[in-house]
Coordinates of C-alpha atoms in Angstrom, one line a residue:
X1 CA -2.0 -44.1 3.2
X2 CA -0.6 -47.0 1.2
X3 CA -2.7 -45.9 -2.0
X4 CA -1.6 -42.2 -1.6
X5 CA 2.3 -43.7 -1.4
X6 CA 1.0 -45.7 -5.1
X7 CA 0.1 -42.7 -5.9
X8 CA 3.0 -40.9 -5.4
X9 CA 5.2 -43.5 -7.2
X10 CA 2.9 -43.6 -10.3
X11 CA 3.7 -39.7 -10.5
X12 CA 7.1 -39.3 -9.9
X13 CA 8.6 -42.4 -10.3
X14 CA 10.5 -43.1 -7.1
X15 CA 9.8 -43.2 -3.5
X16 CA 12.5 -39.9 -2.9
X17 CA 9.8 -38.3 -1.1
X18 CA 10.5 -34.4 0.9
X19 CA 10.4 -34.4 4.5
X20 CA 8.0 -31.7 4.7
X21 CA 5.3 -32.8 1.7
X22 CA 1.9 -32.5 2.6
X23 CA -1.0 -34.2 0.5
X24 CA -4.4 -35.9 0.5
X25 CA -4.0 -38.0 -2.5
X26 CA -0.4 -38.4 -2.9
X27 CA -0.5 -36.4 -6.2
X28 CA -0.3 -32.7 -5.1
X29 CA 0.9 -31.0 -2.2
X30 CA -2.0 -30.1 0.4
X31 CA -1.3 -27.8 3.5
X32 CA -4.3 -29.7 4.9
X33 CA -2.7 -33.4 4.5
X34 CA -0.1 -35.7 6.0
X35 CA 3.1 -35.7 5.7
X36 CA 4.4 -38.9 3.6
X37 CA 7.6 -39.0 4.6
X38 CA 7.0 -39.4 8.0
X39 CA 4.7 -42.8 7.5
X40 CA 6.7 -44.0 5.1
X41 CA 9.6 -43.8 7.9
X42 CA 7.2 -45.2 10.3
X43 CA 6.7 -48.3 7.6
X44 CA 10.0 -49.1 6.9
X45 CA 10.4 -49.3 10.8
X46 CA 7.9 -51.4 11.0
X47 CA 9.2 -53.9 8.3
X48 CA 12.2 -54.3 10.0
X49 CA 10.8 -54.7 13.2
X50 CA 8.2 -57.7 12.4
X51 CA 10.1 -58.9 9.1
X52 CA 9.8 -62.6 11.1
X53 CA 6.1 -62.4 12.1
X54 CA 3.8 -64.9 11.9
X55 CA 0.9 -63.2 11.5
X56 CA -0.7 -63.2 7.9
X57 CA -2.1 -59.5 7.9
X58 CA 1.4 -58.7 8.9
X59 CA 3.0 -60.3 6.1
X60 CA 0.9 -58.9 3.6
X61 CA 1.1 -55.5 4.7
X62 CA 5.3 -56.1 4.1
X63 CA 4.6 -57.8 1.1
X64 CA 2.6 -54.9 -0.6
X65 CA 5.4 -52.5 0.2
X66 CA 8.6 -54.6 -1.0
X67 CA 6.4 -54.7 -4.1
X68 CA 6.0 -50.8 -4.1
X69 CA 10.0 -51.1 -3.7
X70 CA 10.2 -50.0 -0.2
X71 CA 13.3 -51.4 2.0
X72 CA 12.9 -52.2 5.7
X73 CA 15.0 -49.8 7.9
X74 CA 15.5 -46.7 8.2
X75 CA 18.6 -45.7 10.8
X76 CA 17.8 -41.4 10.4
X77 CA 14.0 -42.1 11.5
X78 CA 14.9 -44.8 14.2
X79 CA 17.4 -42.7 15.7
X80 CA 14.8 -39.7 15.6
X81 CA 12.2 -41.8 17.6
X82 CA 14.9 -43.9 19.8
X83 CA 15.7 -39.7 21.0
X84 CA 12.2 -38.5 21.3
X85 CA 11.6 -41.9 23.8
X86 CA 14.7 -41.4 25.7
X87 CA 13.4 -37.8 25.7
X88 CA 10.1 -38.7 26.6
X89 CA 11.4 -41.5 29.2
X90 CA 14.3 -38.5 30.8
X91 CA 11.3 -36.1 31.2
X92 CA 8.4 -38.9 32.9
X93 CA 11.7 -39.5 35.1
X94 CA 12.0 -35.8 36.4
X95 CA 8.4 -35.4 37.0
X96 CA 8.5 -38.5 39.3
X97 CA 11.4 -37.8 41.2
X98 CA 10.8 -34.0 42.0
X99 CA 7.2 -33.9 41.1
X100 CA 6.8 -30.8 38.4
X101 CA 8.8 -29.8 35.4
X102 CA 10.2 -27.2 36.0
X103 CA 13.2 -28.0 35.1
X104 CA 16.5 -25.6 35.2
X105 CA 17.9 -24.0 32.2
X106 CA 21.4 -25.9 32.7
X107 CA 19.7 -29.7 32.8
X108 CA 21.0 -32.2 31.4
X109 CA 19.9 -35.5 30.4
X110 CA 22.5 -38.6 30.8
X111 CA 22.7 -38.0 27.2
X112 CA 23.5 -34.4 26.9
X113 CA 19.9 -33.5 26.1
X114 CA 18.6 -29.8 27.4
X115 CA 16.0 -30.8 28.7
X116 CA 14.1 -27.8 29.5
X117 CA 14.7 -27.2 25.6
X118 CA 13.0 -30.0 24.3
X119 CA 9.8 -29.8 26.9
X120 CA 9.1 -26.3 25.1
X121 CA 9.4 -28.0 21.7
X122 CA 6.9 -30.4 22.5
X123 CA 3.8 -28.0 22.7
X124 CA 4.1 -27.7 19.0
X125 CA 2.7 -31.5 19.1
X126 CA 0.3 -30.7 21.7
X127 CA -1.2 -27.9 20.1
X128 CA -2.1 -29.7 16.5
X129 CA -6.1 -29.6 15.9
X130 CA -6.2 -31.4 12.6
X131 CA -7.5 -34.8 12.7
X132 CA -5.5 -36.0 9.6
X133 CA -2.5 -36.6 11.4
X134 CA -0.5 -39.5 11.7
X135 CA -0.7 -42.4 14.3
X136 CA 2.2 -41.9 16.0
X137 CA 2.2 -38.2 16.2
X138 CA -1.2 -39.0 17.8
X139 CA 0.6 -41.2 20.4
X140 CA 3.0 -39.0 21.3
X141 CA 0.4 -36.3 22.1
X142 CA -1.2 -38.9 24.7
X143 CA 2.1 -39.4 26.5
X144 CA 2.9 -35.7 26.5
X145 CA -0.6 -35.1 27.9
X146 CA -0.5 -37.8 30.8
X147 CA 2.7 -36.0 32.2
X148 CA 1.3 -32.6 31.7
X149 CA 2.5 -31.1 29.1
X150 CA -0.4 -29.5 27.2
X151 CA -1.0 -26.5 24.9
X152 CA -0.5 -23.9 28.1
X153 CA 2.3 -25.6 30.1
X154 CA 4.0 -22.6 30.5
X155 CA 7.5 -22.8 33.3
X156 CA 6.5 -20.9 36.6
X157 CA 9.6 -18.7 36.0
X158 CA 8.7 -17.9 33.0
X159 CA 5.0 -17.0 33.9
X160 CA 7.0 -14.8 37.3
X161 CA 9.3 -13.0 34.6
X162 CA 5.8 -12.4 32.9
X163 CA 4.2 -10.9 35.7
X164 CA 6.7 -8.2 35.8
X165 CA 6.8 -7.5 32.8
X166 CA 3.0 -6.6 33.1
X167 CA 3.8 -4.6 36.3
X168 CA 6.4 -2.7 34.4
X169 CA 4.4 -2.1 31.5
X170 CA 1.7 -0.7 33.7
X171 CA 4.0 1.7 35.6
X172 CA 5.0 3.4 32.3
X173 CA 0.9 3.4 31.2
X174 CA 0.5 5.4 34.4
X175 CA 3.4 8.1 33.4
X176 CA 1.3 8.6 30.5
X177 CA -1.7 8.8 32.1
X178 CA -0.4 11.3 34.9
X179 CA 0.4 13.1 31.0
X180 CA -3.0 12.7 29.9
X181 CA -4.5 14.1 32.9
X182 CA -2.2 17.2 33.2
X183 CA -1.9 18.1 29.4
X184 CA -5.7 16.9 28.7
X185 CA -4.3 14.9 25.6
X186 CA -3.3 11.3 25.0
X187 CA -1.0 12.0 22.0
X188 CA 2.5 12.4 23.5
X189 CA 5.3 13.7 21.2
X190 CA 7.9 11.0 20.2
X191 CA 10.5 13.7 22.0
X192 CA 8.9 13.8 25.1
X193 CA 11.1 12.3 27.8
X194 CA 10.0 12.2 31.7
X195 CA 10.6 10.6 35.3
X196 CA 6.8 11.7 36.4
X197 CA 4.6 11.9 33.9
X198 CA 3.9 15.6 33.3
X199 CA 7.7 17.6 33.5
X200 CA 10.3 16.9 30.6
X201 CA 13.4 15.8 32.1
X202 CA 16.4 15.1 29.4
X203 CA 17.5 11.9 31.6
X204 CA 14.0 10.5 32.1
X205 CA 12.3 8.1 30.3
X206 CA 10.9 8.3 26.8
X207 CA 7.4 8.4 27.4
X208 CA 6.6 9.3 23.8
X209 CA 8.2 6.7 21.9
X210 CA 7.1 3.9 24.4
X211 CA 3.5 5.0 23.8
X212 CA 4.2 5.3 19.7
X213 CA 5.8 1.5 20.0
X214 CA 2.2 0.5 21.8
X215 CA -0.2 2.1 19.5
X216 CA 1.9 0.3 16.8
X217 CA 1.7 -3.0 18.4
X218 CA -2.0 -2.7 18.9
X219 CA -2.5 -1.7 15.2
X220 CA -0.5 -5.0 14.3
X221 CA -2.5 -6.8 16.4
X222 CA -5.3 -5.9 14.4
X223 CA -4.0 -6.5 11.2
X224 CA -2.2 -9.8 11.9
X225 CA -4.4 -11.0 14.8
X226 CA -3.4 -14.9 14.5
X227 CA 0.3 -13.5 15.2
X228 CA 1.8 -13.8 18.6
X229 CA 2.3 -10.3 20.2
X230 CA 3.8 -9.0 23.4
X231 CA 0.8 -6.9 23.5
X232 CA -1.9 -8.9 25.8
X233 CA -5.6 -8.6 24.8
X234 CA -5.6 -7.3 28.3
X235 CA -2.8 -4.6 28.1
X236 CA -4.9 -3.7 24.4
X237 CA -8.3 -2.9 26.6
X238 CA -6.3 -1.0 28.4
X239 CA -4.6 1.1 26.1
X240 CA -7.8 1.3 24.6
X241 CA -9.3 3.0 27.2
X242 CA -6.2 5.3 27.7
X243 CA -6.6 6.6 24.4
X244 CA -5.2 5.8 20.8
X245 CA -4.3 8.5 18.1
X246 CA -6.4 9.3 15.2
X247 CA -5.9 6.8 12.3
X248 CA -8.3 8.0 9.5
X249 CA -9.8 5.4 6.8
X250 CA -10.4 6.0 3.5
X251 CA -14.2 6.2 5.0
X252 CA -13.6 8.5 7.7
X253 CA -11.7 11.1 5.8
X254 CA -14.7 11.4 2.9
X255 CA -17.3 11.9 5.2
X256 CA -15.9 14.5 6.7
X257 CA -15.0 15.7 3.1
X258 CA -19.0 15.2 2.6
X259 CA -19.8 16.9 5.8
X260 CA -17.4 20.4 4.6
X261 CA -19.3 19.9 1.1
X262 CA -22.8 20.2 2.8
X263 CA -21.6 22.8 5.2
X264 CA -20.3 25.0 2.1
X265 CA -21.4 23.7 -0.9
X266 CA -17.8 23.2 -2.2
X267 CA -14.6 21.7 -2.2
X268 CA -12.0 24.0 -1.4
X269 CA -10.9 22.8 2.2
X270 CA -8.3 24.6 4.3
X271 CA -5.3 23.5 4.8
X272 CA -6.3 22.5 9.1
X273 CA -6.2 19.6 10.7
X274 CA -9.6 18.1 11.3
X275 CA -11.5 15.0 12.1
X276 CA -15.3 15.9 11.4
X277 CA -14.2 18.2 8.4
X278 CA -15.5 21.2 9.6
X279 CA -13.7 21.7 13.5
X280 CA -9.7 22.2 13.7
X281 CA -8.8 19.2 15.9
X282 CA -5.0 18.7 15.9
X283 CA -4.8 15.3 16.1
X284 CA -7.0 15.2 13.3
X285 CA -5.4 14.9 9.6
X286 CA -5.0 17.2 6.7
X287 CA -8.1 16.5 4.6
X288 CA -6.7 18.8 1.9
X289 CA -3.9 16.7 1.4
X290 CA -6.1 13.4 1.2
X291 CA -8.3 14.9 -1.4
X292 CA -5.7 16.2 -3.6
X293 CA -4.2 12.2 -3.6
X294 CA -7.6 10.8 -4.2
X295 CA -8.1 13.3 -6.7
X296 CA -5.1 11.6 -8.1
X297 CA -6.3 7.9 -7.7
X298 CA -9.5 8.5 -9.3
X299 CA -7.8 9.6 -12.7
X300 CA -5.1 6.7 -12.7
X301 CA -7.9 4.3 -11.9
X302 CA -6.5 3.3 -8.6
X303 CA -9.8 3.5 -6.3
X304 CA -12.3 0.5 -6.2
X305 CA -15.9 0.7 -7.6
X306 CA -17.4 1.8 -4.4
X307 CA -14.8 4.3 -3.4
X308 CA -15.2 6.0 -7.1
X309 CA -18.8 5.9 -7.2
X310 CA -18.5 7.9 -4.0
X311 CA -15.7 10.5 -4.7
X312 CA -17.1 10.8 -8.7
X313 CA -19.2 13.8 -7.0
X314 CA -16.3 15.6 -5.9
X315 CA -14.7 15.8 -9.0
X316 CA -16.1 18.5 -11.3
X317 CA -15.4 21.0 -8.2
X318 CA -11.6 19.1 -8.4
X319 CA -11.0 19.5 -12.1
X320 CA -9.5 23.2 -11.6
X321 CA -8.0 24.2 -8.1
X322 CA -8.4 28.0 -7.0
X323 CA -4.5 28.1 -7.7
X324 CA -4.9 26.8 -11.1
X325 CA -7.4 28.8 -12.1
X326 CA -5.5 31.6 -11.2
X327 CA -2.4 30.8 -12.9
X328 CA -4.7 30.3 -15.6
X329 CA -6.6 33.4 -16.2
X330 CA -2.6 35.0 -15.8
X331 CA -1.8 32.6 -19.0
X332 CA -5.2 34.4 -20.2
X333 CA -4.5 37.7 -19.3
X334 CA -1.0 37.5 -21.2
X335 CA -2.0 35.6 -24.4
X336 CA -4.3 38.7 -24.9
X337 CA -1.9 41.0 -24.7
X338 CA 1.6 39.7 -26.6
X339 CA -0.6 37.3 -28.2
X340 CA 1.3 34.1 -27.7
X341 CA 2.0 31.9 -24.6
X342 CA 6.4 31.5 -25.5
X343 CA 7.0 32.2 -21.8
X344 CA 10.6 32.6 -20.4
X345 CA 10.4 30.1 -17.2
X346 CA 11.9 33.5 -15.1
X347 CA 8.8 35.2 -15.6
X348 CA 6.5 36.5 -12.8
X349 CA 3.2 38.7 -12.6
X350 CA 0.4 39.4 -10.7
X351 CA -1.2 41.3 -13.9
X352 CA -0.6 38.5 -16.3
X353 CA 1.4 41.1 -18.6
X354 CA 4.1 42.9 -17.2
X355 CA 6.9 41.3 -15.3
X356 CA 7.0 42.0 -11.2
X357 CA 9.5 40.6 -9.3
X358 CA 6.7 39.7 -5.9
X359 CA 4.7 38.4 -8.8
X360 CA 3.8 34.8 -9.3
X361 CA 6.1 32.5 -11.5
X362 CA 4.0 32.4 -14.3
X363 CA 6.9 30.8 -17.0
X364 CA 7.1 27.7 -14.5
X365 CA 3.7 26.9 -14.2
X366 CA 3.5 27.1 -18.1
X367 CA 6.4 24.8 -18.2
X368 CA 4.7 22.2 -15.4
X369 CA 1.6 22.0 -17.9
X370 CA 3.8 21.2 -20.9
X371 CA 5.8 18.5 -18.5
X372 CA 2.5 16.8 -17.3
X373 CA 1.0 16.8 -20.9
X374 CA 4.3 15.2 -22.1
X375 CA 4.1 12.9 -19.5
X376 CA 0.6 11.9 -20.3
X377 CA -0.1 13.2 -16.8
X378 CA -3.3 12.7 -14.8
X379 CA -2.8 15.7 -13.0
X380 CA -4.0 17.6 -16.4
X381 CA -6.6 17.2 -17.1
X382 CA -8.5 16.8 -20.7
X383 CA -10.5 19.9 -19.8
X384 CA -7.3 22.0 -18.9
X385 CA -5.1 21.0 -21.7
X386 CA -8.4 22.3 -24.1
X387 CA -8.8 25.5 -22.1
X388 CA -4.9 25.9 -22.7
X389 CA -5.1 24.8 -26.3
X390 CA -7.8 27.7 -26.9
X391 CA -5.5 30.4 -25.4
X392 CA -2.8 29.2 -27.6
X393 CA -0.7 27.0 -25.7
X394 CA 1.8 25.0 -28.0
X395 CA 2.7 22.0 -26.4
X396 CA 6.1 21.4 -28.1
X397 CA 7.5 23.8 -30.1
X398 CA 9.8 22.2 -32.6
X399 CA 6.7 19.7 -33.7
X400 CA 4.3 22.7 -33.4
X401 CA 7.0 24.5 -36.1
X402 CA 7.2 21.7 -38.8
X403 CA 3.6 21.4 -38.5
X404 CA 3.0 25.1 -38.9
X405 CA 5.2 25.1 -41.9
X406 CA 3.9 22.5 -43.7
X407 CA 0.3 24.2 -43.6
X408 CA 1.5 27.2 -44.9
X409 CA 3.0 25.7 -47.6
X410 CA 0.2 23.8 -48.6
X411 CA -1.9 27.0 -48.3
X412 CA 0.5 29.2 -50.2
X413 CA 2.4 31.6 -47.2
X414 CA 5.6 32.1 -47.4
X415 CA 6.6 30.8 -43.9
X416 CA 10.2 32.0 -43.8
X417 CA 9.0 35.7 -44.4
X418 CA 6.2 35.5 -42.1
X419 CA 8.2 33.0 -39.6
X420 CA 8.7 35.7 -36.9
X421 CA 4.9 35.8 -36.7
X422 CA 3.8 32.3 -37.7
X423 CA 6.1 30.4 -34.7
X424 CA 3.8 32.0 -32.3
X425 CA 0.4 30.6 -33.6
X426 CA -0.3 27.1 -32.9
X427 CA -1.0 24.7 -35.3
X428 CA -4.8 24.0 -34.1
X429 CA -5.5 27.9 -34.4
X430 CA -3.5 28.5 -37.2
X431 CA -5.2 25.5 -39.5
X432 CA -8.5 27.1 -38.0
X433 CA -8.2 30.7 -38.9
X434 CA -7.4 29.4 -42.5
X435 CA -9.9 27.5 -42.7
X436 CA -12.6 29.3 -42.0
X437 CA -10.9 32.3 -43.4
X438 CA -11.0 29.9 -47.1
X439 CA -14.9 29.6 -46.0
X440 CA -15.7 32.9 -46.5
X441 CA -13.3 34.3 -49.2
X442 CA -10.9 36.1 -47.0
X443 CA -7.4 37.0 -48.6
X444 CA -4.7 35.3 -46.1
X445 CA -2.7 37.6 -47.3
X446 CA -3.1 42.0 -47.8
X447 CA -0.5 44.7 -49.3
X448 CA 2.3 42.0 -47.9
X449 CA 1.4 41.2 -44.6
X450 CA -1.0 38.0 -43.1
X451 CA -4.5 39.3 -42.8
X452 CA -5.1 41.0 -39.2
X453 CA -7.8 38.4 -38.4
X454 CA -4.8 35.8 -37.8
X455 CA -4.1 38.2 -34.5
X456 CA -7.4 39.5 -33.1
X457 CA -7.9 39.0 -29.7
X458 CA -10.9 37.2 -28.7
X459 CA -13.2 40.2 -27.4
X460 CA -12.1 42.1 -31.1
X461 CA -13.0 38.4 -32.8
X462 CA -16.6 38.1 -30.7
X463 CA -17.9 41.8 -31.9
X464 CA -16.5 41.9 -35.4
X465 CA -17.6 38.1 -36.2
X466 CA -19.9 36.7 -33.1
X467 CA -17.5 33.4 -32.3
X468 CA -14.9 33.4 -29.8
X469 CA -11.8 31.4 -30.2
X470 CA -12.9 28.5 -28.5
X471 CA -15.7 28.5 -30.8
X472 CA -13.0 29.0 -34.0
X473 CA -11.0 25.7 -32.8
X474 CA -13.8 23.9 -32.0
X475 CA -14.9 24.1 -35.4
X476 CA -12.8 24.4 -37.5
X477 CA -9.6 23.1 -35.8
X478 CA -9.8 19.8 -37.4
X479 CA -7.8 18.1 -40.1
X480 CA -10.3 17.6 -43.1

């Protein structure tokens, strides 16, 4: 200890040490040391008590630490251990003269001291397991021990008051299992409120949020199992056995995901509650709902190696939903016919070319894929923003213009007499179309007007030149 206190010094370069510093070498902090302070208190105590000794060792030990610059007395610490011995001394009294300790709430020592108070505080001493503690704390535990105060002195009272609380708590598990048994369910609505158990009574007691408050105690308990809980391990067995709700891991909800998958070879689950994936169950969960957020997690990176390796399989059935395939052949559908994809956001169809009101709102979900692209969204993916780009989808419209005029003048169109048309085209198809157009000696422009083959729909450019339009971009799209 002294060399730690050297130690100490050498670092810091005073003896100013915090009440509450822990350490094994007197350098850093340790949650597994001793607390300086404490012994240096304990030293300077000392000092001052055998300052006149005879005895050599004694001397030496006093000498060593008025070298270290460490002054004999300490009023603060001998006031703290004069207290904890009249304590100590008020309490050994008690025990003799009435033969327990249970002491009253309103008992005083001659000093003022609750005593009932300061019994409670000593099982903190009692309890300590680590066998780097200090001597006197050591001490102290011996003297608490041999009056019988030990890690489970608990007040009778206290243990009484205990007792019915248990008896309490087990009335209001029977309410709910008179529930159970009538309804044939363990999951009681928050609302439900009752005097017996099975009939909702306004008045009566709220069976449903008592039984909520228990199943979250017991998940605590769980989690945090080295925390103190009103929940008992044995009122958790019991519970237990009564039933708890459905709380689906990250596990549990992919195989039943898997087990759907094998069932039906697909993806697409319905949007029931379910446990096994295959069987409503409503106090199952929505596994729709899961999938679509871990459809999310996987493409911001969010899952760990074993839960992407697992859900990677899932994913080419995930990259286009049923819904957005639909709104997608729409997009399809209308490109074809006006021969752009300049939606107003009001528009709806069910044809993909003429407006009906009962239609579906077509503009918006064109304006949801231009949002998540802008966003940089992992909701859209690479393969949708392609599969847009090859219908003509222009992502930003006043970039998509400069660009568009710029290749035109470098290819000799007259962009403001053609603008009407031009605006339409995106850049990618546009530079495409030229391109290959160039390639094969094709006039970009005929008796005034841009060549027809910068408007053919894709079945009129498949059967006049054998590529589609996907095929067009994909090769000649590029900047060269």
């Amino acid at each position: 200890m002294y060399k730690m206190l050297c130690n100490y010094k050498e670092k810091n370069g005073n003896l100013k040490i915090d009440l509450y510093f822990k350490t094994l070498d007197g350098f850093s902090y340790s949650h597994r040391g001793v607390y300086l302070k404490k012994w240096l208190n304990a030293q300077q105590l000392f000092m001052e008590d055998y300052q006149d000794s005879e005895d050599l060792e004694v001397q030496r030990r006093i000498t060593l630490l008025k070298e270290l610059g460490v002054k004999p007395g300490n009023k603060l610490a001998r006031r703290v251990m004069e207290s904890w011995s009249s304590n100590y001394e008020a309490a050994k009294k008690y025990l003799e003269t009435y033969g327990n300790l249970e002491v009253p709430e309103d008992y005083k020592t001659e000093k003022g001291v609750h005593l009932r108070g300061w019994i409670v505080l000593q099982r903190r001493f009692v309890k300590i397991k680590s066998t780097s503690i200090e001597q006197d704390v050591i001490n102290k535990i011996e003297k608490l021990r041999a009056i019988g105060i030990t890690a489970n002195f608990q007040f009778q009272s206290i243990k009484e008051k205990r007792r019915e609380t248990i008896k309490r708590w087990e009335g209001k598990l029977a309410l709910a299992e008179a529930y159970k048994q009538h309804y044939k369910d363990y999951n009681i609505p928050t609302t439900f409120k009752t005097n017996d158990g099975v009939t909702f009574d306004e008045n009566g007691f709220e069976l449903g949020r008592w039984y909520h408050a228990q199943v979250a105690l017991y998940n605590d308990n769980k989690k945090y199992p080295n925390i103190h809980s009103y929940l008992t391990k044995e009122m958790a067995e019991k519970l237990e056995k009564f039933g708890l709700p459905y709380k689906p891991t990250w596990d549990s909800c992919y195989n039943a995901a898997n087990n759907f998958y094998k069932k039906y070879g697909h993806i697409n689950l319905p949007h029931i509650k379910t446990i096994n994936g295959i069987d409503f169950d409503k106090n199952g969960t929505f596994l729709d709902a899961w999938v679509e957020k871990q459809k999310s997690r996987y493409r911001n990176n969010r899952m760990n190696h074993d839960q992407r390796l697992k859900f990677s399989k899932f994913m080419p059935m995930l990259s286009d939903s049923p819904e957005w395939k639909s709104f997608y052949n729409l997009a399809k559908s209308y490109y074809e016919f006006h021969r752009h994809l300049l939606i107003d956001e009001s528009f709806k169809t069910n044809d993909g070319v003429f407006y009906d009101e009962k239609g579906l709102e077509l503009g918006k979900w064109i304006k949801k894929q231009k949002t998540r692209h802008y966003q940089n969204s992992k909701l859209i993916s690479n393969e949708q923003i392609k599969m847009l780009e090859n219908i003509g989808m222009i992502w930003n419209t006043r970039t998509n213009y400069k660009e568009v005029k710029h290749l035109c003048e470098q290819n000799g169109i007259c962009f403001d007499y053609f603008k009407s048309d031009l605006i339409r085209i995106s850049e990618k198809e546009l530079r495409a179309k030229i391109q290959y157009m160039k390639e094969r000696n094709m006039d970009l422009i005929t008796n005034d007007k841009l060549n027809p083959f910068f408007f053919m729909s894709d079945l009129n450019l498949k059967a006049k030149y054998g590529l589609s339009r996907e095929d067009l971009i994909r090769f000649y799209g590029k900047k060269r």
